[in-house]
Tab-separated table of C-alpha atoms and ligand atoms in Angstrom:
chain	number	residue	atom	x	y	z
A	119	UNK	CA	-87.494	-195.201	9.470
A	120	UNK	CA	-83.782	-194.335	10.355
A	121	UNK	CA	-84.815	-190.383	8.728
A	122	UNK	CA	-87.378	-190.339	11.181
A	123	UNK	CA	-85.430	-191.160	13.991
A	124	UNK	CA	-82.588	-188.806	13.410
A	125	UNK	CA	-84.951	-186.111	12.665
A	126	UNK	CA	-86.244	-186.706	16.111
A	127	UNK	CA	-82.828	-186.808	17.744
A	128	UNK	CA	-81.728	-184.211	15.908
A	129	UNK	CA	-84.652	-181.975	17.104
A	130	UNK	CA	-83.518	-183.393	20.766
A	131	UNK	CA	-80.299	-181.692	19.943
A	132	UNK	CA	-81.544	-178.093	19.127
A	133	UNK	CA	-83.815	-178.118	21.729
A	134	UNK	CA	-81.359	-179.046	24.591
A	135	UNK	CA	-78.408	-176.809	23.025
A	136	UNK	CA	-80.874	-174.051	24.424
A	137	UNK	CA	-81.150	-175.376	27.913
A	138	UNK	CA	-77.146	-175.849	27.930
A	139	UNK	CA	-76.462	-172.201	27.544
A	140	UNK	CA	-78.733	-171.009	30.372
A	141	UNK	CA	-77.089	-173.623	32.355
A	142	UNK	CA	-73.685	-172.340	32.085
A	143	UNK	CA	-73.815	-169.258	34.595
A	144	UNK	CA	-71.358	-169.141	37.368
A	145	UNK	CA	-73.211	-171.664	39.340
A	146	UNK	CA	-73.504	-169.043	42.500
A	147	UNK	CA	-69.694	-170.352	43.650
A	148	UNK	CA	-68.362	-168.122	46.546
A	149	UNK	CA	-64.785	-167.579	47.011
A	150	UNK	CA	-64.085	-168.560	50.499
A	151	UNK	CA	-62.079	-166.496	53.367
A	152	UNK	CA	-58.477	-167.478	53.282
A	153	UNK	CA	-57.195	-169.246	56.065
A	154	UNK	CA	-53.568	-167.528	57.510
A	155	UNK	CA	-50.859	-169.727	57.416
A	156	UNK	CA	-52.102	-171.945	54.568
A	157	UNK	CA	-51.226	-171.702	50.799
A	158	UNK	CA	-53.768	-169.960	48.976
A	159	UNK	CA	-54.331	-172.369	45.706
A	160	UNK	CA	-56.205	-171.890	42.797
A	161	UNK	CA	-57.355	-174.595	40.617
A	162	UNK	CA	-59.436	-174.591	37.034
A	163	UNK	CA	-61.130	-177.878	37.696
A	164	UNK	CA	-62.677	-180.052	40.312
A	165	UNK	CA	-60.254	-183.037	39.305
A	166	UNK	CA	-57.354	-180.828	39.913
A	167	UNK	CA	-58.933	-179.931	43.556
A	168	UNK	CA	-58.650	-183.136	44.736
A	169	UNK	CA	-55.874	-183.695	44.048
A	170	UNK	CA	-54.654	-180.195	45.773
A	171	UNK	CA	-56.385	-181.626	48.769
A	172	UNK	CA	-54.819	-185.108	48.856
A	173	UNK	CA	-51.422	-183.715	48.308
A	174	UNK	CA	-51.721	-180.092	50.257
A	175	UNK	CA	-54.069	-181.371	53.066
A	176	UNK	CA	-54.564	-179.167	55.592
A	177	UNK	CA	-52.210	-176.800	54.656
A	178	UNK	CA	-53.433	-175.327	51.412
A	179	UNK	CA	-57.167	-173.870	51.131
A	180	UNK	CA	-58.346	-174.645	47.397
A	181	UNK	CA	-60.354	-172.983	45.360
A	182	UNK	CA	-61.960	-174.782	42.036
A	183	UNK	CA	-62.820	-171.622	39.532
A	184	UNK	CA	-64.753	-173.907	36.644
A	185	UNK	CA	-68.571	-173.572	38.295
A	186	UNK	CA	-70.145	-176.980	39.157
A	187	UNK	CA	-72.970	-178.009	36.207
A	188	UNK	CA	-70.984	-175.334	33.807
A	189	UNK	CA	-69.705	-176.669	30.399
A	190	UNK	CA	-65.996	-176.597	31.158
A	191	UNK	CA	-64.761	-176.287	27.817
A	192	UNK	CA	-66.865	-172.751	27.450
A	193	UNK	CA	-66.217	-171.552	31.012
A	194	UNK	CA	-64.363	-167.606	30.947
A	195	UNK	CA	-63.076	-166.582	34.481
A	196	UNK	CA	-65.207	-163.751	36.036
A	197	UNK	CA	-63.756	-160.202	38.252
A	198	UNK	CA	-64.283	-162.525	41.093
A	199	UNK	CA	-61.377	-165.483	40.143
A	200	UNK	CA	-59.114	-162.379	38.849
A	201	UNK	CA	-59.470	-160.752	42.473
A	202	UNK	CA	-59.113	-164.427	44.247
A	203	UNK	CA	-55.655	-165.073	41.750
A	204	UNK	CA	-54.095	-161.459	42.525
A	205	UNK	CA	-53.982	-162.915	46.053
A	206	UNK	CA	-53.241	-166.437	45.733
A	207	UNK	CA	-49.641	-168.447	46.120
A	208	UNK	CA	-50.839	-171.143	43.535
A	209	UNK	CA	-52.907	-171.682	40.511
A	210	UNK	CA	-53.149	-175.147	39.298
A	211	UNK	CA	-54.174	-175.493	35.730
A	212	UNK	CA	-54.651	-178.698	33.493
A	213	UNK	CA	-52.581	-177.305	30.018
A	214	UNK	CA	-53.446	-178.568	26.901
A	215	UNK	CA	-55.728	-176.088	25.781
A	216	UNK	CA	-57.901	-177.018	28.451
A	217	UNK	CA	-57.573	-173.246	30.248
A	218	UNK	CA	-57.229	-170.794	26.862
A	219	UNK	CA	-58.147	-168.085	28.843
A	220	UNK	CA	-55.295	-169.012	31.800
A	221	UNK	CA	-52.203	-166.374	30.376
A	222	UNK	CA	-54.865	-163.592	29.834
A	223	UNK	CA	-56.108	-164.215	33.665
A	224	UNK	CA	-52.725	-164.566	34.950
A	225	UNK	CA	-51.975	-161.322	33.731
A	226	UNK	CA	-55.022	-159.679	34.798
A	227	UNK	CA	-53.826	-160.774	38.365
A	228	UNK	CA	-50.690	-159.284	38.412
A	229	UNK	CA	-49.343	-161.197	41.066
A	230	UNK	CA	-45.768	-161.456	40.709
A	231	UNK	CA	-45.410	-164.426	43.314
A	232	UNK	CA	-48.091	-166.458	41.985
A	233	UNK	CA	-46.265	-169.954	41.149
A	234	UNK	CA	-48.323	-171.417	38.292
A	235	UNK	CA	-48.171	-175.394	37.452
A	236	UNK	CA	-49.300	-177.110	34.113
A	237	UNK	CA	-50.331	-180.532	35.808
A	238	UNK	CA	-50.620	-182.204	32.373
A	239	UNK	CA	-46.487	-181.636	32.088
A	240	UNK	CA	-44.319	-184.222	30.991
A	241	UNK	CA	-47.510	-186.614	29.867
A	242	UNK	CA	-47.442	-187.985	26.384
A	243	UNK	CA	-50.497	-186.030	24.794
A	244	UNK	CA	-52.634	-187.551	22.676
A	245	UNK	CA	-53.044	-185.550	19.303
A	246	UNK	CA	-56.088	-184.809	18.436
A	247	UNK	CA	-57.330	-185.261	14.245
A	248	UNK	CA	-59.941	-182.680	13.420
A	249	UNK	CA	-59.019	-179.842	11.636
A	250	UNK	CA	-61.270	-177.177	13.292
A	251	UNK	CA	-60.312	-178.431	16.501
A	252	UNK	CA	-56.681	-178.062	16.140
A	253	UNK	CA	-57.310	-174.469	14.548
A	254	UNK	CA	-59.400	-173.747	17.849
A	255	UNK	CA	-57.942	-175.362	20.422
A	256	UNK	CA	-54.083	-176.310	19.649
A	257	UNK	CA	-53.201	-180.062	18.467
A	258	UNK	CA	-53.535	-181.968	22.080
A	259	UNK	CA	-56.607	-183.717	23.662
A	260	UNK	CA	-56.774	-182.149	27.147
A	261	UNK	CA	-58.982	-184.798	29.937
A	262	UNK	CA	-55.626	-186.562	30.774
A	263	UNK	CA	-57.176	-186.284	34.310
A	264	UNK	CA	-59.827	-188.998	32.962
A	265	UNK	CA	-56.858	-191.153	33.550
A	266	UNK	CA	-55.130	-192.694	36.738
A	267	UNK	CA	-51.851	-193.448	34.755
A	268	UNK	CA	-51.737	-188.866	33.901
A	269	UNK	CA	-53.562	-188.280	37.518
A	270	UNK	CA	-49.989	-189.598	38.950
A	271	UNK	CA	-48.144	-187.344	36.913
A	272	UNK	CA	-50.410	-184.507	37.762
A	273	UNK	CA	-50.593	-184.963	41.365
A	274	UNK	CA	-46.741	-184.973	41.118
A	275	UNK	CA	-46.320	-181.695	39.582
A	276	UNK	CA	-48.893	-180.220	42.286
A	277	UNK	CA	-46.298	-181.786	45.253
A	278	UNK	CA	-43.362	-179.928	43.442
A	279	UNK	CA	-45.601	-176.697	42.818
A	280	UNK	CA	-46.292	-176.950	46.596
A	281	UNK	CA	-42.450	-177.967	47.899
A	282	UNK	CA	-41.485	-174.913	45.790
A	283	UNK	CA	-44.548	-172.385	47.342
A	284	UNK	CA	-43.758	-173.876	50.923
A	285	UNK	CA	-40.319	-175.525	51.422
A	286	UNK	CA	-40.608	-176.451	55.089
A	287	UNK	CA	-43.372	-178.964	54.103
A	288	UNK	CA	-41.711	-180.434	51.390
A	289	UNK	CA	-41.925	-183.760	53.613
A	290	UNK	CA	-45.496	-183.349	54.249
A	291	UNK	CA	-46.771	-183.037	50.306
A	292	UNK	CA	-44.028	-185.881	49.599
A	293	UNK	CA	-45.513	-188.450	51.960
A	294	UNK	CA	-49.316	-187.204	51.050
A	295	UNK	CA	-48.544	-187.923	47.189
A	296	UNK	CA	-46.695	-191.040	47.583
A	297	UNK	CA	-49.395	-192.047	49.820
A	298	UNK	CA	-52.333	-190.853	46.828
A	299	UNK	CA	-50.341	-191.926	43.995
A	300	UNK	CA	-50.621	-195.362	45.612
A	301	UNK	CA	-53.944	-195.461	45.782
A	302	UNK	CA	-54.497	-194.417	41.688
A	303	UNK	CA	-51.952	-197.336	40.818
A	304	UNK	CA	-53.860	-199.853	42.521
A	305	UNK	CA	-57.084	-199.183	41.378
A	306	UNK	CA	-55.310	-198.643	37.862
A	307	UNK	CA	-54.247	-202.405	38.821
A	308	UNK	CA	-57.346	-203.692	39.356
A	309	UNK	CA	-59.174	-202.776	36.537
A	310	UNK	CA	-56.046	-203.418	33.889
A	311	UNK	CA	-56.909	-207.096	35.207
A	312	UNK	CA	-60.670	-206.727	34.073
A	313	UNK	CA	-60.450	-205.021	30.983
A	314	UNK	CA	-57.934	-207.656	29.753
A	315	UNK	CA	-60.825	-210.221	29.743
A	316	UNK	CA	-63.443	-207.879	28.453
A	317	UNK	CA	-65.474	-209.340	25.391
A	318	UNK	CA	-65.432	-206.276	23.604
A	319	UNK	CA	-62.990	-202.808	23.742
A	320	UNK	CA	-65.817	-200.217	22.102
A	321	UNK	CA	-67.821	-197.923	24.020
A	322	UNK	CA	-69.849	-194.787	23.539
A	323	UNK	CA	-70.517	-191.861	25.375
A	324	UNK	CA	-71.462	-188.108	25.080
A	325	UNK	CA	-68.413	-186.251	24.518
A	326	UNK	CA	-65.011	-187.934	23.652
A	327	UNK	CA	-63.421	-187.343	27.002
A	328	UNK	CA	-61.884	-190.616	27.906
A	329	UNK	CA	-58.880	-191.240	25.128
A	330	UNK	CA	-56.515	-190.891	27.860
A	331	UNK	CA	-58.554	-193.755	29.916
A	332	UNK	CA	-58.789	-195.601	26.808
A	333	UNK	CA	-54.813	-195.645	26.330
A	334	UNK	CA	-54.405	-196.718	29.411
A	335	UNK	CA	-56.738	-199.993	29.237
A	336	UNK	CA	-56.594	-200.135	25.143
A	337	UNK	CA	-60.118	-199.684	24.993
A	338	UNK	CA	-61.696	-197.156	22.182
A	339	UNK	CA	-64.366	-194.789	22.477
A	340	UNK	CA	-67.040	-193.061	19.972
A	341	UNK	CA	-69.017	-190.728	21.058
A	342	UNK	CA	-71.743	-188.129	20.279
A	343	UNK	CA	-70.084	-184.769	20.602
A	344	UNK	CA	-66.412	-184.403	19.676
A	345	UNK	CA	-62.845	-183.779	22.156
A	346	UNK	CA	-63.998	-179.921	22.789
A	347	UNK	CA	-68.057	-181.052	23.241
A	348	UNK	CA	-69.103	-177.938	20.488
A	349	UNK	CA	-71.669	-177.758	18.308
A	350	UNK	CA	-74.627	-180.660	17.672
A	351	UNK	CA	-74.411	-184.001	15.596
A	352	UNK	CA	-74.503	-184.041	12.174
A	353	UNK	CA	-77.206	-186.582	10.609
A	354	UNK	CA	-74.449	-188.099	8.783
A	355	UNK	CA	-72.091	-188.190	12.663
A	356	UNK	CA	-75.525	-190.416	14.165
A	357	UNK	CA	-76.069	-192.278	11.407
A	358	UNK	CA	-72.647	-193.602	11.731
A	359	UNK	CA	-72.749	-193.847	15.166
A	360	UNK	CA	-75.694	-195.854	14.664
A	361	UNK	CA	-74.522	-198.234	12.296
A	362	UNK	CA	-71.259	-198.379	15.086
A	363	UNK	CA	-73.493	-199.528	17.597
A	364	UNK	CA	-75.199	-202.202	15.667
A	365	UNK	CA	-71.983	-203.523	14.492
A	366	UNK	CA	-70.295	-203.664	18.120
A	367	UNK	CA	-73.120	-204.773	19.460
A	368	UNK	CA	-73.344	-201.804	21.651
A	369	UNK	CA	-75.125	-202.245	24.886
A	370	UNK	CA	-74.638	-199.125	27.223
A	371	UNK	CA	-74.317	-195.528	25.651
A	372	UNK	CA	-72.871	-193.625	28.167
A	373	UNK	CA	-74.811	-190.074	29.180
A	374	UNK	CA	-72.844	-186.926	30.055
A	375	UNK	CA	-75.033	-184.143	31.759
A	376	UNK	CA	-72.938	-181.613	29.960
A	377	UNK	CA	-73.045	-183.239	26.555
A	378	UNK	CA	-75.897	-183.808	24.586
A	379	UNK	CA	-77.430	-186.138	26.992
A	380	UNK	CA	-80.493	-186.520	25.058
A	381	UNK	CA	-79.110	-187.430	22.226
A	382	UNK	CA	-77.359	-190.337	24.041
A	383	UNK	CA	-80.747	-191.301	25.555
A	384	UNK	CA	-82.319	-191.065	21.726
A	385	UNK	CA	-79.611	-192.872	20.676
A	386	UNK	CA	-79.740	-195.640	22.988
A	387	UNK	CA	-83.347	-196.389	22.373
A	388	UNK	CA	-82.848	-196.864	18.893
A	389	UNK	CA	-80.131	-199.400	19.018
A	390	UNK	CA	-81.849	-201.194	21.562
A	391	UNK	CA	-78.944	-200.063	24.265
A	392	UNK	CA	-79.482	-198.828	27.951
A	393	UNK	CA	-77.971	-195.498	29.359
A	394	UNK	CA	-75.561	-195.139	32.176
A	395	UNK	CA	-74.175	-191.491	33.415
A	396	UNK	CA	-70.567	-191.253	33.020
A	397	UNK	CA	-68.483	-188.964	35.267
A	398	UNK	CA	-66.378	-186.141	33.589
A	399	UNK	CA	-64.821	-184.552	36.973
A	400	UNK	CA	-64.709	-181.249	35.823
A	401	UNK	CA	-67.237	-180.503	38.336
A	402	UNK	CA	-67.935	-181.940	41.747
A	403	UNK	CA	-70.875	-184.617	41.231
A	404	UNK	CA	-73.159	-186.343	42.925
A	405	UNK	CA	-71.262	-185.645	46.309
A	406	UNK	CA	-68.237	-188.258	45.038
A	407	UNK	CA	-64.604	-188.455	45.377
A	408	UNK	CA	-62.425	-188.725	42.731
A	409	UNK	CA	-61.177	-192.414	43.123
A	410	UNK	CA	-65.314	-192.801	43.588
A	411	UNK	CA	-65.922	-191.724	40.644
A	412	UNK	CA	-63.703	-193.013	38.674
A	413	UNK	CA	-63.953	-196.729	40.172
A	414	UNK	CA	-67.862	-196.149	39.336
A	415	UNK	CA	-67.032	-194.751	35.554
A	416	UNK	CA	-64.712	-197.934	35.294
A	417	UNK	CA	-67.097	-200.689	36.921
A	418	UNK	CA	-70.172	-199.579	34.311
A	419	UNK	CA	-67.487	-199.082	31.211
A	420	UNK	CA	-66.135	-202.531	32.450
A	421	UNK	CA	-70.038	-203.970	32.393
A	422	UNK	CA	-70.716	-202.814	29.581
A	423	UNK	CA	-67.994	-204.627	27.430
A	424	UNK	CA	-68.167	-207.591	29.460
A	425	UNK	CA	-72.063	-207.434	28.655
A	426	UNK	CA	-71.744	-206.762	24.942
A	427	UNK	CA	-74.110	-209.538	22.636
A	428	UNK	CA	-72.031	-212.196	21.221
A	429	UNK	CA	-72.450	-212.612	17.715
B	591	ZN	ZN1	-64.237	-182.351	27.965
């Protein structure tokens, strides 16, 4: 019975590992006409733009280069976000191995005024364990903008990127970050309540995105697709997962559109569980913020451990 299953999901898998790669075009993103006056800013994801925004407000123009609906982890910078960079006063990027292909870019650009900021600096990275990760992708996990404890850090390091790019509104960014950095902690605060009275810790979701989140709230995730979201389940990586399922008495498996997603769904219906999308922010998505989204990715997670069968 359990053969058949996986042999199903795992057919699931091939199929849709077709689909992803057709999907992961540039997403027909147009780089828009600078304003004058404002700091030109580049950023690799659409976490990292909002918090440009919230910081910069309206005197930075941002410009997200990672395609909405592309598989971040696999995106490669086109002529297009070359050109925009040779012309830009900032380029945001998350660091650990998150943009491999930023020093190749930055060169490219040859813009000698370009001020470039790690936003991931000075947070205690998570190490990551598997071997052929590491050898691809350096030792760190990189989504530490999955978490509002790192997201204060990184919206830090964009107010000192911009204080340094545009000293006479150094007041400006500082009151706009205080101001955003507020709102993170209390949110952060209101769900470090919850989770403290969850029933269970365990969750499981497409790709394992959320270790940062999960320090934060000690919660633990499994998932379907590993830290990097390459390559397709093993039999022996669902069977496991499986068996984790039944013994946490797993009740939600979260969905990722850029992960597998039909594995989670195949998943799901054989442990009995129901699937919920999960928000990865690399993109923009569904129209939502990023304090939307994340209170949304926290309420479900939050549900779902709350909801977990009692033995
Ligand atoms: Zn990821």
């Amino acid at each position: 019975m359990l053969k058949k299953i996986l042999a199903s999901i795992l057919c699931i898998a091939a199929l849709t590992s077709f689909s992803a790669c057709s999907e992961s075009g540039s997403g027909g993103k147009s780089t828009p006409a600078p304003t004058p006056g404002k700091l030109k800013v580049y950023v690799s994801l659409n976490a990292l733009k909002e918090f440009a925004r919230a910081v910069g407000g309206d005197k930075v123009d941002v410009t997200a280069m990672i395609p909405d609906g592309a598989k971040p982890h696999a995106f490669e910078p086109k002529a297009q976000d070359v050109a925009g960079l040779s012309k830009a006063d900032v380029l945001i990027i998350n660091g650990l191995g998150m943009e491999p292909w930023a020093e190749k870019t930055i060169s490219a650009a040859g813009n000698k005024n370009l001020i470039t900021v790690e936003a991931s600096k000075g947070v205690a990275a998570i190490k990551i364990e598997d071997e052929e990760e590491i050898k691809e992708h350096g030792q760190y996990d990189p989504h530490t903008w999955l978490s509002l404890k790192c997201a204060q850090t990184e919206v830090r390091n964009i107010r000192d990127a911009f204080s340094r790019a545009d000293p006479s509104n150094r007041d400006y960014y500082e009151k706009n970050c205080e101001s955003y950095v507020s709102q993170l902690e209390s949110l952060y605060n209101e769900f470090s309540a919850k989770f403290s009275t969850a029933a269970s810790k365990n969750f499981v979701t497409g790709h394992a995105a959320f270790a940062y989140l999960c320090r934060d709230f000690g919660l633990s995730q499994n998932s379907v697709e590993d830290v990097f979201s390459e390559g397709e389940p093993s039999p022996q990586k669902l069977a496991l997962l499986v068996e984790y399922c039944r013994k946490n008495k797993v009740t939600t498996i979260f969905a990722e559109e850029m992960a597998s997603p039909e594995v989670s769904k195949a998943l799901a219906r054989e442990v009995g569980a129901k699937v919920e999308t999960i928000y990865t922010l690399a993109g923009s998505e569904d129209g939502k913020s990023y304090l939307e989204r994340m209170r949304i990715n926290l309420s479900r997670i939050y549900e779902s451990l709350a909801s977990t069968r009692q033995a």
